[in-house]
PDB file of C-alpha atoms in Angstrom:
ATOM      1  CA  MET A   1       0.001  -0.003  -0.014  1.00 33.00           C
ATOM      2  CA  THR A   2       1.260   3.487  -0.908  1.00 33.00           C
ATOM      3  CA  ILE A   3       0.121   6.700   0.761  1.00 32.00           C
ATOM      4  CA  ARG A   4       0.314   9.844  -1.341  1.00 36.00           C
ATOM      5  CA  SER A   5       0.082  13.314   0.061  1.00 36.00           C
ATOM      6  CA  GLY A   6       0.328  16.717  -1.564  1.00 38.00           C
ATOM      7  CA  ALA A   7      -0.483  20.314  -1.019  1.00 39.00           C
ATOM      8  CA  VAL A   8      -0.665  23.546  -2.949  1.00 40.00           C
ATOM      9  CA  THR A   9       1.855  26.084  -1.847  1.00 42.00           C
ATOM     10  CA  ARG A  10       3.559  29.223  -3.098  1.00 47.00           C
ATOM     11  CA  PHE A  11       6.151  28.692  -5.795  1.00 49.00           C
ATOM     12  CA  PRO A  12       9.151  26.952  -4.201  1.00 47.00           C
ATOM     13  CA  VAL A  13      11.835  29.459  -4.889  1.00 45.00           C
ATOM     14  CA  ALA A  14      13.248  29.343  -1.332  1.00 46.00           C
ATOM     15  CA  PHE A  15      13.127  32.959  -0.233  1.00 55.00           C
ATOM     16  CA  PRO A  16      14.932  34.693   1.321  1.00 64.00           C
ATOM     17  CA  CYS A  17      17.868  32.646   2.477  1.00 72.00           C
ATOM     18  CA  PRO A  18      19.013  31.198  -0.902  1.00 82.00           C
ATOM     19  CA  LEU A  19      18.600  34.602  -2.493  1.00 88.00           C
ATOM     20  CA  VAL A  20      20.857  36.143   0.165  1.00 89.00           C
ATOM     21  CA  LEU A  21      23.349  33.269  -0.320  1.00 91.00           C
ATOM     22  CA  ALA A  22      23.238  33.781  -4.072  1.00 93.00           C
ATOM     23  CA  TRP A  23      24.025  37.443  -3.691  1.00 96.00           C
ATOM     24  CA  CYS A  24      26.826  36.745  -1.290  1.00 96.00           C
ATOM     25  CA  GLY A  25      28.238  34.262  -3.825  1.00 97.00           C
ATOM     26  CA  PHE A  26      27.790  36.800  -6.598  1.00 97.00           C
ATOM     27  CA  ALA A  27      29.610  39.470  -4.503  1.00 97.00           C
ATOM     28  CA  ALA A  28      32.483  37.010  -3.986  1.00 98.00           C
ATOM     29  CA  LEU A  29      32.537  36.254  -7.689  1.00 97.00           C
ATOM     30  CA  MET A  30      32.738  39.988  -8.490  1.00 96.00           C
ATOM     31  CA  LEU A  31      35.656  40.384  -6.073  1.00 96.00           C
ATOM     32  CA  VAL A  32      37.500  37.560  -7.735  1.00 97.00           C
ATOM     33  CA  GLU A  33      36.675  38.966 -11.182  1.00 96.00           C
ATOM     34  CA  GLN A  34      37.975  42.350 -10.157  1.00 94.00           C
ATOM     35  CA  GLY A  35      41.063  40.879  -8.571  1.00 96.00           C
ATOM     36  CA  LEU A  36      41.895  38.903 -11.768  1.00 98.00           C
ATOM     37  CA  GLN A  37      40.932  41.903 -13.947  1.00 97.00           C
ATOM     38  CA  LEU A  38      38.844  39.622 -16.129  1.00 98.00           C
ATOM     39  CA  ASP A  39      36.971  42.612 -17.606  1.00 98.00           C
ATOM     40  CA  PHE A  40      40.169  44.103 -18.950  1.00 98.00           C
ATOM     41  CA  ARG A  41      41.701  40.815 -20.020  1.00 98.00           C
ATOM     42  CA  LEU A  42      38.691  39.885 -22.094  1.00 98.00           C
ATOM     43  CA  ALA A  43      38.241  43.436 -23.495  1.00 99.00           C
ATOM     44  CA  ASP A  44      41.978  43.629 -24.295  1.00 99.00           C
ATOM     45  CA  ALA A  45      41.760  40.380 -26.218  1.00 99.00           C
ATOM     46  CA  LEU A  46      38.711  41.499 -28.150  1.00 99.00           C
ATOM     47  CA  TYR A  47      40.252  44.924 -28.838  1.00 98.00           C
ATOM     48  CA  GLN A  48      43.544  43.574 -30.076  1.00 98.00           C
ATOM     49  CA  GLY A  49      41.868  40.817 -31.976  1.00 98.00           C
ATOM     50  CA  GLN A  50      40.185  43.605 -34.063  1.00 98.00           C
ATOM     51  CA  GLY A  51      43.431  45.264 -34.895  1.00 98.00           C
ATOM     52  CA  GLY A  52      43.700  47.664 -31.987  1.00 98.00           C
ATOM     53  CA  GLU A  53      40.304  49.215 -32.573  1.00 98.00           C
ATOM     54  CA  TRP A  54      36.611  48.362 -32.237  1.00 98.00           C
ATOM     55  CA  ALA A  55      36.294  47.329 -35.856  1.00 98.00           C
ATOM     56  CA  LEU A  56      33.028  45.584 -35.191  1.00 98.00           C
ATOM     57  CA  GLN A  57      31.334  48.608 -33.566  1.00 98.00           C
ATOM     58  CA  ASP A  58      29.431  49.389 -36.759  1.00 97.00           C
ATOM     59  CA  ASP A  59      29.269  45.903 -38.186  1.00 97.00           C
ATOM     60  CA  VAL A  60      25.977  45.343 -39.913  1.00 97.00           C
ATOM     61  CA  MET A  61      25.282  41.915 -38.441  1.00 97.00           C
ATOM     62  CA  LEU A  62      26.143  43.014 -34.913  1.00 98.00           C
ATOM     63  CA  GLN A  63      24.578  46.488 -34.926  1.00 96.00           C
ATOM     64  CA  GLU A  64      21.536  45.973 -37.154  1.00 96.00           C
ATOM     65  CA  TRP A  65      20.650  42.264 -36.787  1.00 97.00           C
ATOM     66  CA  LEU A  66      21.703  41.353 -33.276  1.00 97.00           C
ATOM     67  CA  HIS A  67      21.469  44.735 -31.555  1.00 97.00           C
ATOM     68  CA  ARG A  68      18.517  46.498 -33.137  1.00 97.00           C
ATOM     69  CA  GLY A  69      16.943  43.270 -34.384  1.00 98.00           C
ATOM     70  CA  GLY A  70      17.429  41.609 -30.973  1.00 97.00           C
ATOM     71  CA  ARG A  71      15.774  44.521 -29.193  1.00 97.00           C
ATOM     72  CA  ASN A  72      12.907  44.397 -31.674  1.00 98.00           C
ATOM     73  CA  LEU A  73      12.505  40.651 -31.115  1.00 98.00           C
ATOM     74  CA  SER A  74      12.247  41.086 -27.379  1.00 98.00           C
ATOM     75  CA  GLN A  75       9.692  43.860 -27.836  1.00 98.00           C
ATOM     76  CA  TRP A  76       7.562  41.690 -30.158  1.00 99.00           C
ATOM     77  CA  MET A  77       7.783  38.874 -27.608  1.00 98.00           C
ATOM     78  CA  GLY A  78       6.621  41.304 -24.941  1.00 98.00           C
ATOM     79  CA  ALA A  79       3.762  42.488 -27.133  1.00 98.00           C
ATOM     80  CA  GLY A  80       2.730  38.871 -27.552  1.00 98.00           C
ATOM     81  CA  VAL A  81       2.582  38.390 -23.795  1.00 98.00           C
ATOM     82  CA  VAL A  82       0.454  41.527 -23.398  1.00 98.00           C
ATOM     83  CA  LEU A  83      -1.975  40.338 -26.009  1.00 98.00           C
ATOM     84  CA  ALA A  84      -2.198  36.921 -24.445  1.00 97.00           C
ATOM     85  CA  LEU A  85      -2.709  38.469 -21.019  1.00 97.00           C
ATOM     86  CA  LEU A  86      -5.548  40.669 -22.311  1.00 97.00           C
ATOM     87  CA  ALA A  87      -7.119  37.608 -23.993  1.00 96.00           C
ATOM     88  CA  SER A  88      -7.044  35.752 -20.618  1.00 95.00           C
ATOM     89  CA  LEU A  89      -9.073  38.414 -18.823  1.00 94.00           C
ATOM     90  CA  PRO A  90     -12.595  37.405 -20.020  1.00 92.00           C
ATOM     91  CA  PRO A  91     -13.914  33.808 -19.645  1.00 90.00           C
ATOM     92  CA  THR A  92     -11.935  32.131 -22.469  1.00 87.00           C
ATOM     93  CA  PRO A  93      -9.733  29.018 -22.672  1.00 90.00           C
ATOM     94  CA  LEU A  94      -6.795  31.267 -21.786  1.00 90.00           C
ATOM     95  CA  ARG A  95      -8.260  32.207 -18.362  1.00 92.00           C
ATOM     96  CA  PRO A  96      -6.310  29.555 -16.424  1.00 92.00           C
ATOM     97  CA  TRP A  97      -3.132  31.161 -17.849  1.00 94.00           C
ATOM     98  CA  ARG A  98      -3.981  34.625 -16.517  1.00 96.00           C
ATOM     99  CA  ARG A  99      -1.813  34.532 -13.379  1.00 95.00           C
ATOM    100  CA  PRO A 100       1.213  32.973 -15.097  1.00 96.00           C
ATOM    101  CA  LEU A 101       0.860  35.465 -17.943  1.00 98.00           C
ATOM    102  CA  LEU A 102       0.610  38.333 -15.441  1.00 98.00           C
ATOM    103  CA  PHE A 103       3.767  37.101 -13.764  1.00 98.00           C
ATOM    104  CA  LEU A 104       5.608  36.893 -17.097  1.00 98.00           C
ATOM    105  CA  PHE A 105       4.613  40.400 -18.069  1.00 99.00           C
ATOM    106  CA  LEU A 106       5.624  41.917 -14.747  1.00 99.00           C
ATOM    107  CA  ALA A 107       8.887  39.985 -14.585  1.00 99.00           C
ATOM    108  CA  VAL A 108      10.030  40.921 -18.089  1.00 99.00           C
ATOM    109  CA  ALA A 109       8.863  44.543 -17.761  1.00 98.00           C
ATOM    110  CA  GLY A 110      10.227  44.835 -14.236  1.00 98.00           C
ATOM    111  CA  SER A 111      13.631  43.403 -15.222  1.00 99.00           C
ATOM    112  CA  THR A 112      14.161  45.706 -18.163  1.00 98.00           C
ATOM    113  CA  LEU A 113      12.866  48.743 -16.205  1.00 98.00           C
ATOM    114  CA  ALA A 114      15.170  48.021 -13.265  1.00 98.00           C
ATOM    115  CA  VAL A 115      18.254  47.737 -15.465  1.00 98.00           C
ATOM    116  CA  SER A 116      17.268  50.867 -17.429  1.00 97.00           C
ATOM    117  CA  THR A 117      16.754  52.831 -14.205  1.00 98.00           C
ATOM    118  CA  LEU A 118      20.026  51.694 -12.745  1.00 97.00           C
ATOM    119  CA  LYS A 119      21.810  52.736 -15.916  1.00 96.00           C
ATOM    120  CA  GLN A 120      20.520  56.279 -15.395  1.00 94.00           C
ATOM    121  CA  LEU A 121      21.590  56.356 -11.792  1.00 95.00           C
ATOM    122  CA  VAL A 122      25.114  54.870 -12.118  1.00 94.00           C
ATOM    123  CA  SER A 123      27.744  56.567 -14.246  1.00 93.00           C
ATOM    124  CA  MET A 124      30.302  54.140 -15.799  1.00 95.00           C
ATOM    125  CA  GLU A 125      32.015  54.300 -19.107  1.00 96.00           C
ATOM    126  CA  CYS A 126      31.758  51.755 -21.934  1.00 98.00           C
ATOM    127  CA  PRO A 127      35.015  50.148 -23.095  1.00 98.00           C
ATOM    128  CA  TRP A 128      34.988  52.284 -26.190  1.00 98.00           C
ATOM    129  CA  ASP A 129      34.924  55.455 -24.030  1.00 97.00           C
ATOM    130  CA  LEU A 130      38.185  54.574 -22.230  1.00 98.00           C
ATOM    131  CA  ALA A 131      41.620  55.890 -23.284  1.00 98.00           C
ATOM    132  CA  ARG A 132      42.883  52.301 -22.981  1.00 98.00           C
ATOM    133  CA  TYR A 133      40.729  51.436 -26.011  1.00 98.00           C
ATOM    134  CA  GLY A 134      41.023  54.513 -28.094  1.00 96.00           C
ATOM    135  CA  GLY A 135      38.611  56.709 -26.124  1.00 97.00           C
ATOM    136  CA  GLU A 136      39.402  59.768 -24.032  1.00 95.00           C
ATOM    137  CA  TRP A 137      38.448  58.905 -20.448  1.00 96.00           C
ATOM    138  CA  PRO A 138      40.227  57.031 -17.636  1.00 95.00           C
ATOM    139  CA  PHE A 139      38.590  53.972 -16.087  1.00 96.00           C
ATOM    140  CA  VAL A 140      36.683  54.756 -12.869  1.00 94.00           C
ATOM    141  CA  GLY A 141      35.462  51.816 -10.834  1.00 91.00           C
ATOM    142  CA  LEU A 142      31.866  51.253  -9.767  1.00 87.00           C
ATOM    143  CA  LEU A 143      32.406  52.584  -6.218  1.00 84.00           C
ATOM    144  CA  ALA A 144      35.222  54.993  -6.987  1.00 88.00           C
ATOM    145  CA  TRP A 145      34.903  58.769  -6.836  1.00 90.00           C
ATOM    146  CA  ARG A 146      34.551  60.283 -10.312  1.00 90.00           C
ATOM    147  CA  PRO A 147      36.941  63.152 -11.161  1.00 88.00           C
ATOM    148  CA  ASP A 148      35.425  66.644 -11.664  1.00 86.00           C
ATOM    149  CA  GLY A 149      34.632  67.399 -15.315  1.00 87.00           C
ATOM    150  CA  MET A 150      34.037  63.754 -16.230  1.00 91.00           C
ATOM    151  CA  PRO A 151      30.670  63.493 -17.955  1.00 90.00           C
ATOM    152  CA  ASP A 152      27.975  61.176 -16.767  1.00 88.00           C
ATOM    153  CA  THR A 153      27.545  58.077 -18.863  1.00 92.00           C
ATOM    154  CA  ALA A 154      25.069  55.164 -18.886  1.00 92.00           C
ATOM    155  CA  CYS A 155      26.945  51.953 -19.666  1.00 96.00           C
ATOM    156  CA  PHE A 156      26.288  49.979 -16.488  1.00 97.00           C
ATOM    157  CA  PRO A 157      24.651  47.479 -16.206  1.00 98.00           C
ATOM    158  CA  ALA A 158      24.176  46.034 -19.712  1.00 98.00           C
ATOM    159  CA  GLY A 159      20.862  47.279 -21.111  1.00 97.00           C
ATOM    160  CA  HIS A 160      20.738  45.256 -24.274  1.00 97.00           C
ATOM    161  CA  ALA A 161      21.516  41.969 -22.409  1.00 98.00           C
ATOM    162  CA  SER A 162      18.483  42.696 -20.277  1.00 98.00           C
ATOM    163  CA  ALA A 163      16.278  42.258 -23.356  1.00 98.00           C
ATOM    164  CA  GLY A 164      17.441  38.699 -23.282  1.00 98.00           C
ATOM    165  CA  TYR A 165      17.976  37.855 -19.578  1.00 99.00           C
ATOM    166  CA  ALA A 166      14.578  39.289 -18.735  1.00 99.00           C
ATOM    167  CA  TRP A 167      13.149  36.186 -20.404  1.00 99.00           C
ATOM    168  CA  LEU A 168      14.668  34.018 -17.660  1.00 98.00           C
ATOM    169  CA  ALA A 169      11.136  34.491 -16.361  1.00 98.00           C
ATOM    170  CA  LEU A 170      10.068  31.877 -18.910  1.00 98.00           C
ATOM    171  CA  TYR A 171      11.502  29.229 -16.602  1.00 97.00           C
ATOM    172  CA  TYR A 172       9.104  30.056 -13.777  1.00 96.00           C
ATOM    173  CA  PHE A 173       6.273  30.720 -16.171  1.00 97.00           C
ATOM    174  CA  LEU A 174       6.599  27.264 -17.676  1.00 96.00           C
ATOM    175  CA  ALA A 175       7.292  25.559 -14.370  1.00 95.00           C
ATOM    176  CA  ALA A 176       3.938  26.760 -13.163  1.00 93.00           C
ATOM    177  CA  SER A 177       2.053  25.952 -16.357  1.00 93.00           C
ATOM    178  CA  LEU A 178       3.898  23.427 -18.455  1.00 94.00           C
ATOM    179  CA  PRO A 179       6.547  21.947 -16.183  1.00 94.00           C
ATOM    180  CA  ARG A 180       8.113  19.675 -18.779  1.00 96.00           C
ATOM    181  CA  TRP A 181       9.088  22.762 -20.841  1.00 97.00           C
ATOM    182  CA  ARG A 182      10.591  24.778 -18.014  1.00 96.00           C
ATOM    183  CA  TRP A 183      14.210  23.991 -18.985  1.00 97.00           C
ATOM    184  CA  LEU A 184      13.513  25.214 -22.509  1.00 98.00           C
ATOM    185  CA  GLY A 185      12.336  28.508 -20.959  1.00 98.00           C
ATOM    186  CA  LEU A 186      15.534  28.721 -18.963  1.00 97.00           C
ATOM    187  CA  ALA A 187      17.625  27.995 -22.064  1.00 98.00           C
ATOM    188  CA  THR A 188      15.734  30.683 -23.991  1.00 98.00           C
ATOM    189  CA  GLY A 189      16.419  33.397 -21.433  1.00 98.00           C
ATOM    190  CA  LEU A 190      20.109  32.407 -21.011  1.00 98.00           C
ATOM    191  CA  GLY A 191      20.588  32.026 -24.732  1.00 99.00           C
ATOM    192  CA  LEU A 192      19.108  35.364 -25.658  1.00 99.00           C
ATOM    193  CA  GLY A 193      21.030  37.121 -22.846  1.00 99.00           C
ATOM    194  CA  LEU A 194      24.329  35.540 -23.865  1.00 98.00           C
ATOM    195  CA  VAL A 195      23.903  36.381 -27.553  1.00 98.00           C
ATOM    196  CA  PHE A 196      22.878  39.988 -26.891  1.00 98.00           C
ATOM    197  CA  GLY A 197      25.582  40.378 -24.243  1.00 98.00           C
ATOM    198  CA  ILE A 198      28.404  38.958 -26.408  1.00 98.00           C
ATOM    199  CA  THR A 199      27.207  41.121 -29.286  1.00 98.00           C
ATOM    200  CA  GLN A 200      27.796  44.278 -27.260  1.00 98.00           C
ATOM    201  CA  GLN A 201      31.063  43.081 -25.853  1.00 99.00           C
ATOM    202  CA  LEU A 202      32.353  42.512 -29.380  1.00 99.00           C
ATOM    203  CA  ARG A 203      31.376  46.069 -30.300  1.00 98.00           C
ATOM    204  CA  GLY A 204      33.080  47.540 -27.254  1.00 98.00           C
ATOM    205  CA  ALA A 205      29.846  48.641 -25.546  1.00 98.00           C
ATOM    206  CA  HIS A 206      30.175  46.602 -22.288  1.00 98.00           C
ATOM    207  CA  PHE A 207      32.497  44.685 -20.046  1.00 98.00           C
ATOM    208  CA  LEU A 208      31.779  41.114 -18.973  1.00 98.00           C
ATOM    209  CA  SER A 209      30.824  42.246 -15.459  1.00 98.00           C
ATOM    210  CA  HIS A 210      28.098  44.503 -16.845  1.00 98.00           C
ATOM    211  CA  ASP A 211      26.423  41.477 -18.341  1.00 99.00           C
ATOM    212  CA  LEU A 212      26.793  39.421 -15.101  1.00 98.00           C
ATOM    213  CA  TRP A 213      25.118  42.209 -13.093  1.00 98.00           C
ATOM    214  CA  THR A 214      22.217  42.318 -15.558  1.00 99.00           C
ATOM    215  CA  LEU A 215      21.863  38.525 -15.383  1.00 98.00           C
ATOM    216  CA  MET A 216      21.739  38.595 -11.557  1.00 98.00           C
ATOM    217  CA  LEU A 217      19.243  41.465 -11.481  1.00 98.00           C
ATOM    218  CA  CYS A 218      16.878  39.811 -13.929  1.00 98.00           C
ATOM    219  CA  TRP A 219      17.043  36.447 -12.154  1.00 97.00           C
ATOM    220  CA  THR A 220      16.379  38.113  -8.771  1.00 97.00           C
ATOM    221  CA  ILE A 221      13.345  40.000 -10.001  1.00 97.00           C
ATOM    222  CA  SER A 222      11.847  36.898 -11.681  1.00 97.00           C
ATOM    223  CA  THR A 223      12.481  34.855  -8.540  1.00 94.00           C
ATOM    224  CA  LEU A 224      10.909  37.368  -6.202  1.00 94.00           C
ATOM    225  CA  LEU A 225       7.827  37.767  -8.439  1.00 96.00           C
ATOM    226  CA  ALA A 226       7.461  34.007  -8.903  1.00 95.00           C
ATOM    227  CA  SER A 227       7.463  33.486  -5.125  1.00 92.00           C
ATOM    228  CA  TRP A 228       4.717  36.076  -4.841  1.00 91.00           C
ATOM    229  CA  LEU A 229       2.463  35.291  -7.840  1.00 93.00           C
ATOM    230  CA  LEU A 230       2.840  31.673  -8.867  1.00 90.00           C
ATOM    231  CA  PRO A 231       1.276  28.751  -7.136  1.00 74.00           C
ATOM    232  CA  HIS A 232       2.899  25.426  -7.224  1.00 59.00           C
ATOM    233  CA  ARG A 233       1.755  21.869  -6.399  1.00 50.00           C
ATOM    234  CA  ARG A 234       4.116  19.892  -4.325  1.00 50.00           C
ATOM    235  CA  GLN A 235       5.087  16.528  -5.691  1.00 47.00           C
ATOM    236  CA  PRO A 236       3.355  13.666  -3.846  1.00 45.00           C
ATOM    237  CA  THR A 237       5.467  11.894  -1.204  1.00 45.00           C
ATOM    238  CA  HIS A 238       5.492   8.103  -1.216  1.00 47.00           C
ATOM    239  CA  ARG A 239       5.572   5.944   1.941  1.00 44.00           C
ATOM    240  CA  SER A 240       5.802   2.206   2.027  1.00 43.00           C
ATOM    241  CA  THR A 241       3.485   0.062   4.166  1.00 48.00           C
ATOM    242  CA  ALA A 242       6.254  -0.498   6.681  1.00 43.00           C
ATOM    243  CA  GLN A 243       6.924   3.269   7.015  1.00 43.00           C
ATOM    244  CA  THR A 244       3.240   3.888   7.458  1.00 45.00           C
ATOM    245  CA  GLU A 245       2.926   1.280  10.215  1.00 47.00           C
ATOM    246  CA  ILE A 246       5.939   2.732  12.059  1.00 38.00           C
ATOM    247  CA  LEU A 247       4.459   6.232  11.911  1.00 39.00           C
ATOM    248  CA  GLU A 248       1.057   4.936  13.110  1.00 47.00           C
ATOM    249  CA  THR A 249       2.741   3.097  16.015  1.00 42.00           C
ATOM    250  CA  LEU A 250       4.629   6.215  17.042  1.00 38.00           C
ATOM    251  CA  HIS A 251       1.419   8.254  16.848  1.00 44.00           C
ATOM    252  CA  ASP A 252      -0.504   5.723  19.024  1.00 48.00           C
ATOM    253  CA  ALA A 253       2.284   5.721  21.563  1.00 45.00           C
TER     254      ALA A 253
END
């Protein structure tokens, strides 16, 4: 005899401890990245590989197809989510999808808005702005004091990558609606973010760390919203007859 038990709970994203641990791990990763100067090492290799200039900055494939085209793709995907959400409001076959679609809309919009807002609040140069790479300004770290006369810039975190990493929300959306497809959702978000991020790194628009910050912000926003909006059914637990008898004996005692 097998006893099955299950209950409906909020989405199991383990908040807040794992989120705190994840951010602690991310902070440690950023310290290591800064200590090893991985941003500069990668940017140096890309810059020298293009002949000591950002030769791909105006490349048609990178600029038109993957930059502008990628942004348009993300916007069209977002428009599709909005239309599906509106279609789920009245009593239609899409109504059971209303809450997951609401989550997806809020997660994607919230992620891109958060990155865009942070870009306006934090001044940091793109690689192509730096004297090291043919520009005119010195490098100033994220927490360093900016010299007087240095203009405000908006290159941190990576805005274009957010158009891809925002779709990490597809993992939670599909986990709550079509669980078998959740890993495809995760791969979609990671894949788009990587393609968009690498595109901008090749053009000299961002450092590696800019993309990592965007990835972390998008994942955090999706995780928080999933824990708030998405229900989840626990998997049934299975107990053997012997286990059941032991538990009943302990209970009677």
